[in-house]
Tab-separated table of N, CA and C in Angstrom:
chain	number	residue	atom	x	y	z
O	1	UNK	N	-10.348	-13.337	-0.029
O	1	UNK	CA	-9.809	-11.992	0.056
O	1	UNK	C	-10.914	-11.078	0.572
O	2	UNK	N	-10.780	-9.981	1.335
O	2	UNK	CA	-11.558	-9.103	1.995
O	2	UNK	C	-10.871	-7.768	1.810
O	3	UNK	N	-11.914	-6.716	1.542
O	3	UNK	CA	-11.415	-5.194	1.246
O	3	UNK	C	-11.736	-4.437	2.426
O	4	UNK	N	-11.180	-3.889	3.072
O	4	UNK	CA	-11.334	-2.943	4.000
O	4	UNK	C	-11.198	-1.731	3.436
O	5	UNK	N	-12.451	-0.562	3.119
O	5	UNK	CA	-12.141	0.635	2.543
O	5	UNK	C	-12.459	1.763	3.523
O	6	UNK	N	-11.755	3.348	3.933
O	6	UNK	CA	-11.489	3.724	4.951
O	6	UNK	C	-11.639	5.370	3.825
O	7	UNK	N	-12.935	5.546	4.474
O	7	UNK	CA	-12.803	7.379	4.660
O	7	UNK	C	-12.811	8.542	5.570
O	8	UNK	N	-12.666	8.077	6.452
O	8	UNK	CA	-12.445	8.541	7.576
O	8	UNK	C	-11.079	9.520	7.446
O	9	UNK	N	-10.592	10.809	7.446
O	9	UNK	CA	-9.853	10.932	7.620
O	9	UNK	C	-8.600	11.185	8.625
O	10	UNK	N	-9.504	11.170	9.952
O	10	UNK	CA	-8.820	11.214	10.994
O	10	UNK	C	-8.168	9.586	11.267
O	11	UNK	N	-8.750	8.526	11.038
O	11	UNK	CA	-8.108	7.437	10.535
O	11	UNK	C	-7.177	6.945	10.250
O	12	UNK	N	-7.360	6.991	8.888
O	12	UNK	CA	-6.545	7.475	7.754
O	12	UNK	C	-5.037	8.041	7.831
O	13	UNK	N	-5.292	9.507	8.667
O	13	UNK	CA	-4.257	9.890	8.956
O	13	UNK	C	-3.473	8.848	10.005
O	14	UNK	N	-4.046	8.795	10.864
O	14	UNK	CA	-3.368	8.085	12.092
O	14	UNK	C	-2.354	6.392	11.487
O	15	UNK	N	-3.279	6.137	11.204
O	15	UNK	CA	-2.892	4.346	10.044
O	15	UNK	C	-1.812	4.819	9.623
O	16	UNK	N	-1.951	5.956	8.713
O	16	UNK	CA	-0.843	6.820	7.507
O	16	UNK	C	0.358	6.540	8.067
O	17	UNK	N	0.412	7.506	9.722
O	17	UNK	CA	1.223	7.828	10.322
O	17	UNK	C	2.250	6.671	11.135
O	18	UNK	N	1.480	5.445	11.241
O	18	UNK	CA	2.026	4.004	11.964
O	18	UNK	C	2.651	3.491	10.614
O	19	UNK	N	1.995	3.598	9.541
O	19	UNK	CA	2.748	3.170	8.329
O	19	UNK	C	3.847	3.593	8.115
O	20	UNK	N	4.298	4.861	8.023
O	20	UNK	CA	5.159	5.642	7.461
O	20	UNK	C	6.449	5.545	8.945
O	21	UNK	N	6.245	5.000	9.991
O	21	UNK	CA	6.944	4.930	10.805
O	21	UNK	C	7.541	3.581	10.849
O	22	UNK	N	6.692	2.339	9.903
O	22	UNK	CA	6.897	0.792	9.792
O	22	UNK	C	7.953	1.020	8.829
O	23	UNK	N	8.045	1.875	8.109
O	23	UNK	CA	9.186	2.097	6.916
O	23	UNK	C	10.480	2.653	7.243
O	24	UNK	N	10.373	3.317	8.758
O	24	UNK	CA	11.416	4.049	8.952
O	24	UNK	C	12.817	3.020	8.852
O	25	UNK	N	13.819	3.243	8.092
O	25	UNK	CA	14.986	3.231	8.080
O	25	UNK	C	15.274	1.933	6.929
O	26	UNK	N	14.435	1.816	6.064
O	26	UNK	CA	14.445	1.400	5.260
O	26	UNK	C	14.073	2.165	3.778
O	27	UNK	N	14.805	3.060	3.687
O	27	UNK	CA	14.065	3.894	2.523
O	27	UNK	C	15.163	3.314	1.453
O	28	UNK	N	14.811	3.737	-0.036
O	28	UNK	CA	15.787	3.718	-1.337
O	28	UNK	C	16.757	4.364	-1.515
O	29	UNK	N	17.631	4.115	-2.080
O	29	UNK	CA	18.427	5.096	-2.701
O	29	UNK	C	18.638	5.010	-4.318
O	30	UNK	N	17.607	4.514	-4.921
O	30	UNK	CA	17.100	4.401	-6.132
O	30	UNK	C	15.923	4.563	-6.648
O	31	UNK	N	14.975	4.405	-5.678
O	31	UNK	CA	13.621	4.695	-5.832
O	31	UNK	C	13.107	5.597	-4.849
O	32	UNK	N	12.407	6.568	-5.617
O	32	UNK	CA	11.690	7.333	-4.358
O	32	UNK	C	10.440	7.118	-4.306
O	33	UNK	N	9.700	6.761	-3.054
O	33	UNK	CA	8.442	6.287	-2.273
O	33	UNK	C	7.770	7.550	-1.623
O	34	UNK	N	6.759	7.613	-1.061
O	34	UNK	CA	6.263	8.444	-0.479
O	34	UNK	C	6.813	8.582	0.933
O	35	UNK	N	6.944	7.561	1.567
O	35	UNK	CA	8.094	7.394	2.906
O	35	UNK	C	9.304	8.348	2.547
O	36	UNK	N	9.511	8.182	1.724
O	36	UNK	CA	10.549	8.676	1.599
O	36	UNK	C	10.484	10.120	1.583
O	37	UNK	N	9.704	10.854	1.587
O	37	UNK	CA	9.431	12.134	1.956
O	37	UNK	C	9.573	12.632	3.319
O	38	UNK	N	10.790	13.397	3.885
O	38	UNK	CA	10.985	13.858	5.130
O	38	UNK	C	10.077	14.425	5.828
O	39	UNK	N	9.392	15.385	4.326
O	39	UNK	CA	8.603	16.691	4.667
O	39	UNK	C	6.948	15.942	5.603
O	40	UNK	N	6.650	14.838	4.791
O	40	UNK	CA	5.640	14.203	5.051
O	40	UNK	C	5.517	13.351	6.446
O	41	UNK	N	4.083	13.839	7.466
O	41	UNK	CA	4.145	12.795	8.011
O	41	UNK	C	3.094	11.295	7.845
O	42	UNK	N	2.770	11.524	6.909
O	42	UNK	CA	1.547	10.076	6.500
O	42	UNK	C	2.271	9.046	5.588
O	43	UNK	N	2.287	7.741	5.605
O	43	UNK	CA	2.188	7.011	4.411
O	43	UNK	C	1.544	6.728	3.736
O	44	UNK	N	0.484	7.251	3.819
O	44	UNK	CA	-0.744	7.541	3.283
O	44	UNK	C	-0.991	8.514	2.416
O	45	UNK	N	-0.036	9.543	2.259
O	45	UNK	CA	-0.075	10.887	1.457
O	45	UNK	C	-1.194	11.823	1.454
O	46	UNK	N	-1.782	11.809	2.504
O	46	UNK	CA	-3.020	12.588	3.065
O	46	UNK	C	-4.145	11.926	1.798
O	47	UNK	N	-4.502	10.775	1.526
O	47	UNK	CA	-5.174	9.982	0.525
O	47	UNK	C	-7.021	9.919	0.870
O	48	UNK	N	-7.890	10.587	0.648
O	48	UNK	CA	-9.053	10.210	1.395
O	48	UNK	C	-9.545	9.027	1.423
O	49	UNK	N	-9.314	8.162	0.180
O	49	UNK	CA	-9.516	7.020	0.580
O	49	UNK	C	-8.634	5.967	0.540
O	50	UNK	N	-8.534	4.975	1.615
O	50	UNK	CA	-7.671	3.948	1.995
O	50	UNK	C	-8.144	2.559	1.944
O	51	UNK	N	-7.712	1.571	0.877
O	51	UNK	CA	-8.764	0.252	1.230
O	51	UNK	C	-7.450	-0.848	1.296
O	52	UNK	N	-7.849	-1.397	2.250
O	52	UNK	CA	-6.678	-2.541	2.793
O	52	UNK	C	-7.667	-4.051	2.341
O	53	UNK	N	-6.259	-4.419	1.532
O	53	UNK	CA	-6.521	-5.821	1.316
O	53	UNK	C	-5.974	-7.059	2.227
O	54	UNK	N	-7.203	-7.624	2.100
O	54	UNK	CA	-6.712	-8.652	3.521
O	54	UNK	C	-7.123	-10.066	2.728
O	55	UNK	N	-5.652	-10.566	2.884
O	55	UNK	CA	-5.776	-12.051	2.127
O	55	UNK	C	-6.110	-13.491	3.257
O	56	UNK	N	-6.352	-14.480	2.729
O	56	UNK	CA	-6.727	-15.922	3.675
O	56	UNK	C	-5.199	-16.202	4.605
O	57	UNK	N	-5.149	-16.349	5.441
O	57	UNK	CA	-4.058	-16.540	6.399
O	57	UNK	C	-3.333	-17.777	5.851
O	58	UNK	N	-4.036	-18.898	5.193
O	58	UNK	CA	-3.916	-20.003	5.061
O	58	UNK	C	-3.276	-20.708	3.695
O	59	UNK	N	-3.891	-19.523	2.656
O	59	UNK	CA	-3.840	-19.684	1.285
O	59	UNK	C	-2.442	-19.520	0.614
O	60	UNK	N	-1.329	-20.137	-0.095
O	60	UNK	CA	-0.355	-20.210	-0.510
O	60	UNK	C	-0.328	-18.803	-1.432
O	61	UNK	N	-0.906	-18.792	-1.957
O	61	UNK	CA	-0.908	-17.063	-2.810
O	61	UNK	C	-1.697	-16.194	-2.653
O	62	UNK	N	-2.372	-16.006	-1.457
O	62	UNK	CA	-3.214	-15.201	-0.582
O	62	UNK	C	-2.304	-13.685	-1.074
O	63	UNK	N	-1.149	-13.809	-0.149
O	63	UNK	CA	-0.331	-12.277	-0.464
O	63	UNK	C	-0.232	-11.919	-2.053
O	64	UNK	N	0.167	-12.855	-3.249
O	64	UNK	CA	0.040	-12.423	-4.532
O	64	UNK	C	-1.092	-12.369	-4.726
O	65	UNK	N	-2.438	-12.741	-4.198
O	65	UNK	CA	-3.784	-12.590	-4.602
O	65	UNK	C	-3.972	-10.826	-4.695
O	66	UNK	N	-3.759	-10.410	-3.107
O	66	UNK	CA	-3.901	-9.178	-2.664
O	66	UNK	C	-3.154	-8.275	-3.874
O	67	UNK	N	-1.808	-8.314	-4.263
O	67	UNK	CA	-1.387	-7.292	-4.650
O	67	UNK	C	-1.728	-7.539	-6.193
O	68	UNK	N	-1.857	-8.867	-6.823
O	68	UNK	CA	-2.897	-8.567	-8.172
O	68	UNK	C	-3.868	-8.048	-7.916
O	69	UNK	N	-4.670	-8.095	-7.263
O	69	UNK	CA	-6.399	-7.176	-7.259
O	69	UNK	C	-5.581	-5.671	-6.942
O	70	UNK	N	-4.975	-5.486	-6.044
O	70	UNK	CA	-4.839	-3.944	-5.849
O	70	UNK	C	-4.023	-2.810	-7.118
O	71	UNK	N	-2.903	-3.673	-7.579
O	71	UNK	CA	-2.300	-3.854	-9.262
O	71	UNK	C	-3.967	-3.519	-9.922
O	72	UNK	N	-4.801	-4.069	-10.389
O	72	UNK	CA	-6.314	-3.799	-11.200
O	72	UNK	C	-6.856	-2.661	-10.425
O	73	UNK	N	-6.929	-2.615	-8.732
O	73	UNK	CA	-7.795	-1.087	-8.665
O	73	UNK	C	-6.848	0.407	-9.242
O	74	UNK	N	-5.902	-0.491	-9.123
O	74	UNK	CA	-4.707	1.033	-9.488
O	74	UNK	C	-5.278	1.534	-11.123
O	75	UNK	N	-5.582	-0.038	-11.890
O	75	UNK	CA	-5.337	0.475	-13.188
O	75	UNK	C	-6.959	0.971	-13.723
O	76	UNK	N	-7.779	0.445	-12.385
O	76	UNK	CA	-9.287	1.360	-12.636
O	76	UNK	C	-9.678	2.786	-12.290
O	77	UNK	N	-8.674	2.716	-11.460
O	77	UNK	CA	-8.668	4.378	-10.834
O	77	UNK	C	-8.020	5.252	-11.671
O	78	UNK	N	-6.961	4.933	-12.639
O	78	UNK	CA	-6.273	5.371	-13.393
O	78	UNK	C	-7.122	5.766	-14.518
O	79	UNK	N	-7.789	4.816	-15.142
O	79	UNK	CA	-9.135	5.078	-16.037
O	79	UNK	C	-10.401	5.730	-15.975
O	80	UNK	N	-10.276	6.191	-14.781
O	80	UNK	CA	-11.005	7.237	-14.398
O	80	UNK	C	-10.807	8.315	-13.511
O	81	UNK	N	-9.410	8.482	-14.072
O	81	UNK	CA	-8.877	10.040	-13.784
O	81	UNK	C	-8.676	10.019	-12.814
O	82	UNK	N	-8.437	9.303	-11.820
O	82	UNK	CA	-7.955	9.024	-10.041
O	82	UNK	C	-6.460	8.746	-9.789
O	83	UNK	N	-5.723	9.489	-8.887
O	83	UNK	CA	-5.051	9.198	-8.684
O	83	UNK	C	-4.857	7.991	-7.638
O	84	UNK	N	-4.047	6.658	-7.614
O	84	UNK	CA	-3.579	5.651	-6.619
O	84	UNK	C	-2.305	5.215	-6.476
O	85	UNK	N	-2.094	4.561	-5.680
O	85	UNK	CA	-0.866	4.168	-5.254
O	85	UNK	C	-1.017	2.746	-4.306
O	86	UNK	N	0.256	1.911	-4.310
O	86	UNK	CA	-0.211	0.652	-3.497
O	86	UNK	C	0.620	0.456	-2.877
O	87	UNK	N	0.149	1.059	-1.213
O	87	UNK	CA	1.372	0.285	-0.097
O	87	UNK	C	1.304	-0.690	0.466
O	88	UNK	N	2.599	-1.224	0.808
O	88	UNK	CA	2.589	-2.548	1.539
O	88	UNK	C	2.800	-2.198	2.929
O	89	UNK	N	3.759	-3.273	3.801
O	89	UNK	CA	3.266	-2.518	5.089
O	89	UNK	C	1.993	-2.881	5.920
O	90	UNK	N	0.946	-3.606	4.905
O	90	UNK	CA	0.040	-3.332	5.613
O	90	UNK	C	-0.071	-4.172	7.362
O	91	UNK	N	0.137	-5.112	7.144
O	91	UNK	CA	0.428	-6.226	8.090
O	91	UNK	C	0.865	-5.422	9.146
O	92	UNK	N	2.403	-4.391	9.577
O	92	UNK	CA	2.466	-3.754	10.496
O	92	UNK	C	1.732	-3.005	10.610
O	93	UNK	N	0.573	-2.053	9.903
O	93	UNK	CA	0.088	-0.892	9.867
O	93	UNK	C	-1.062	-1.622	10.950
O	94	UNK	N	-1.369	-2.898	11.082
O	94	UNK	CA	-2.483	-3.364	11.601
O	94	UNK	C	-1.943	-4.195	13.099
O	95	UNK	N	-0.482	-3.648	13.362
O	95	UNK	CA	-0.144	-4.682	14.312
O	95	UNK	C	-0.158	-4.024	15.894
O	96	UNK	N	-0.665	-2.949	16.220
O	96	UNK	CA	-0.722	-2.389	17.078
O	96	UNK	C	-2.066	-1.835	17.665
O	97	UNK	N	-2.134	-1.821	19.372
O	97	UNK	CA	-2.902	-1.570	19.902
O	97	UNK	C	-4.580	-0.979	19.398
O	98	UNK	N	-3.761	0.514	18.648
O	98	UNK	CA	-4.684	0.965	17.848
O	98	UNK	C	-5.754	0.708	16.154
O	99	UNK	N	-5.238	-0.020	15.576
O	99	UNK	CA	-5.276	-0.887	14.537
O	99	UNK	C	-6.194	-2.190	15.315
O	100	UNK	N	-6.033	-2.338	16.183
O	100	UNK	CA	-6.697	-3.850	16.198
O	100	UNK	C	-8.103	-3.406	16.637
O	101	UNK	N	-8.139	-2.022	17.789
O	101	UNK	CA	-9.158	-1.411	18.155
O	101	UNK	C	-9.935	-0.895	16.803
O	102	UNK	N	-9.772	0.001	15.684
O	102	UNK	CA	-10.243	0.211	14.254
O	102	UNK	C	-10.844	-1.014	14.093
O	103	UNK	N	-10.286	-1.651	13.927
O	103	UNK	CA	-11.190	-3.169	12.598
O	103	UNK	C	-11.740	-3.764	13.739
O	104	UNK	N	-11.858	-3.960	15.441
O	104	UNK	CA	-12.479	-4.950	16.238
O	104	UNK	C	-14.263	-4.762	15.470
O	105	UNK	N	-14.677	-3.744	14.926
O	105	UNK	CA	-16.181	-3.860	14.787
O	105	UNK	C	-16.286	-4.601	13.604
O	106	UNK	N	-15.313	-4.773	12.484
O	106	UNK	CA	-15.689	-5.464	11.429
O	106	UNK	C	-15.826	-6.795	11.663
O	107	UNK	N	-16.428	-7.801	10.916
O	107	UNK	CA	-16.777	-9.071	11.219
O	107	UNK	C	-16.266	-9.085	10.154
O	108	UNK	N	-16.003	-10.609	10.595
O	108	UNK	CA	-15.300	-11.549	9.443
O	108	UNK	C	-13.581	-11.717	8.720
O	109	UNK	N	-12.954	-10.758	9.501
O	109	UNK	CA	-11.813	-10.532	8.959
O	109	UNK	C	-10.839	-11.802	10.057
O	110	UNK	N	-11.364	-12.658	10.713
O	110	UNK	CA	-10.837	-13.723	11.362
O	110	UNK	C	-10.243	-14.387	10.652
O	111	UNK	N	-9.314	-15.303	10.361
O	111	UNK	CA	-8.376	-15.987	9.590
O	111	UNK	C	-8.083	-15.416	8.625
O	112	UNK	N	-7.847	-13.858	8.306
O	112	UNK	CA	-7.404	-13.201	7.289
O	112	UNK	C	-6.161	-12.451	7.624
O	113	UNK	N	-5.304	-11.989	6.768
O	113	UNK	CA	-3.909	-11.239	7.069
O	113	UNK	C	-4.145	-9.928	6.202
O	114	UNK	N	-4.042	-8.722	6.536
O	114	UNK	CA	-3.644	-7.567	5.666
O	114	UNK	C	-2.279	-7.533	4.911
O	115	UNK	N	-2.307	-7.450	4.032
O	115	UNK	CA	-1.425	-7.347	3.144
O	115	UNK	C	-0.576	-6.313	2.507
O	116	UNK	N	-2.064	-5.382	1.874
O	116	UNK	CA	-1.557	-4.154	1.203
O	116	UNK	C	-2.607	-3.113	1.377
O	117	UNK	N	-1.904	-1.729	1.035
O	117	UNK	CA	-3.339	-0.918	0.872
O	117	UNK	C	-3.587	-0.352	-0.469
O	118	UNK	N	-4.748	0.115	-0.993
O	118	UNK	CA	-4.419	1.042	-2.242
O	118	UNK	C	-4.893	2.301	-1.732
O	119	UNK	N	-4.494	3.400	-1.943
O	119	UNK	CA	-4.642	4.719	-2.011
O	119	UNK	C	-5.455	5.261	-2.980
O	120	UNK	N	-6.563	5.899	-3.160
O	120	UNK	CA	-7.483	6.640	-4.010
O	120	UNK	C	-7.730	7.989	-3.787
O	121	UNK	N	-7.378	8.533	-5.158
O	121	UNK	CA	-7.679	9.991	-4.487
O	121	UNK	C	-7.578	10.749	-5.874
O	122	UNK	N	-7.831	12.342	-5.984
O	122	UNK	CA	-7.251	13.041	-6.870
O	122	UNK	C	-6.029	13.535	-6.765
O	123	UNK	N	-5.329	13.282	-7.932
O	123	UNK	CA	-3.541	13.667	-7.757
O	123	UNK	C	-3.569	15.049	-7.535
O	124	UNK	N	-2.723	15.603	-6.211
O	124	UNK	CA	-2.394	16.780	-6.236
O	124	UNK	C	-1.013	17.518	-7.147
O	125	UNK	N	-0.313	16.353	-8.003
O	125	UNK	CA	0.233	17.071	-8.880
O	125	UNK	C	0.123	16.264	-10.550
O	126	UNK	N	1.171	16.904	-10.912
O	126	UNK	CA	0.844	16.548	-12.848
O	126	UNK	C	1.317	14.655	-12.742
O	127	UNK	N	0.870	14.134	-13.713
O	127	UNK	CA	1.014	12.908	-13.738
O	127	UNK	C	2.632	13.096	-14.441
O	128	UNK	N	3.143	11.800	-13.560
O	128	UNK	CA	4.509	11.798	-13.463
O	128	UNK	C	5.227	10.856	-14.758
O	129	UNK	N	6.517	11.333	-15.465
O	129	UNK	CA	7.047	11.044	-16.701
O	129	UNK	C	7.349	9.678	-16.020
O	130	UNK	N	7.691	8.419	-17.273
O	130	UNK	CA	8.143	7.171	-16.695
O	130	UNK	C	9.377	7.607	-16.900
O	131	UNK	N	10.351	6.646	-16.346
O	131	UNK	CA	11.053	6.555	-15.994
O	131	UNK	C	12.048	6.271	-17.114
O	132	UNK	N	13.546	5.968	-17.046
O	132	UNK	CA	14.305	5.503	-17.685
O	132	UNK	C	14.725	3.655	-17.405
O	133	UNK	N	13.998	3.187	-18.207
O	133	UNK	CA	14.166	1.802	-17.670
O	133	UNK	C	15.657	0.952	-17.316
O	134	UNK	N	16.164	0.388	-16.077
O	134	UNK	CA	17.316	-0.033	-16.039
O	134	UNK	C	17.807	-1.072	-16.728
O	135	UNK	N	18.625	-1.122	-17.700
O	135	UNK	CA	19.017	-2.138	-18.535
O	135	UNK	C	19.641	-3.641	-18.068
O	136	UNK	N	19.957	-3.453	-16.650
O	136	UNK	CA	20.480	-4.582	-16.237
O	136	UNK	C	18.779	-5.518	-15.617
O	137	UNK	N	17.362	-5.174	-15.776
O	137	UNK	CA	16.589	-5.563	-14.371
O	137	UNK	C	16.329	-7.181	-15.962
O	138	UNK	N	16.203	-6.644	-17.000
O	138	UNK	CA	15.274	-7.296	-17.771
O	138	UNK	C	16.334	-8.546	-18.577
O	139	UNK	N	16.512	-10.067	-18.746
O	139	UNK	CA	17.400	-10.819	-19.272
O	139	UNK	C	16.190	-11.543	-20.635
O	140	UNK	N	16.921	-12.071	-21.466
O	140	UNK	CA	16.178	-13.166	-22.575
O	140	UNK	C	16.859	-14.336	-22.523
O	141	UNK	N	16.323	-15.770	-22.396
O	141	UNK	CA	17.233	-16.199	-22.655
O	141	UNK	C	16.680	-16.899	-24.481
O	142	UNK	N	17.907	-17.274	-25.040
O	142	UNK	CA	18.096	-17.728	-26.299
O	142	UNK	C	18.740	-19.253	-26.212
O	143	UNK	N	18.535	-19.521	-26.987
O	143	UNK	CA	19.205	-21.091	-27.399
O	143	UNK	C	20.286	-20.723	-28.468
């Protein structure tokens, strides 16, 4: 696994902006995402920092590798008063002209796939109530 972390914000934005366009026409109508914001043009949520996880091309749980580690930065950033978030996407966010030009200086990301990103930042609003859990998602079974 390899971390690509991104402060750049002119970047950032731009990535944001290929992201949030990889989502187009696939939004919820049960969950709301940051895509899902009309008003917005980043998928990125104007985030200063951006770190893309890039799993082994090869590895059978490469992609669950990525989104457990990014699942743990969420819950370290959280513990220290940071706001995060974890998009997927990443794979298209990296599939174009511009994206391949960004990472050509990094070494080593050869036989690797992007996966996901996490978002780090300070929340610009109040930390958000959970939710009402849906009674149909969760089953037991019994004997």
């Amino acid at each position: 696994m390899k971390f690509v972390a991104c402060m750049d914000a002119a970047i950032n934005k731009k990535l944001g902006m290929i992201n949030k366009q990889a989502f187009h026409g696939r939004m919820s109508k049960t969950n709301r995402f940051i895509a899902d914001d009309r008003n917005s043009k980043s998928g990125f949520d104007d985030a200063p920092v951006v770190i893309t996880l890039w799993g082994a091309k090869n590895i059978l749980y490469g992609k669950a590798d990525c989104f457990v580690a990014a699942e743990n930065m969420t819950l370290a950033a959280h513990s220290l008063g940071l706001g995060s978030c974890i998009i997927g996407r990443a794979y298209e966010t990296f599939s174009s002209e511009y994206e391949r030009k960004v990472i050509a200086p990094i070494k080593g990301l050869e036989g690797f796939v992007p996966f996901c990103h996490v978002l780090v930042g300070y929340a610009n609003r109040p930390e958000l109530k959970a939710k009402a859990r849906q009674t149909d998602r969760v089953f037991f079974l019994e004997e």
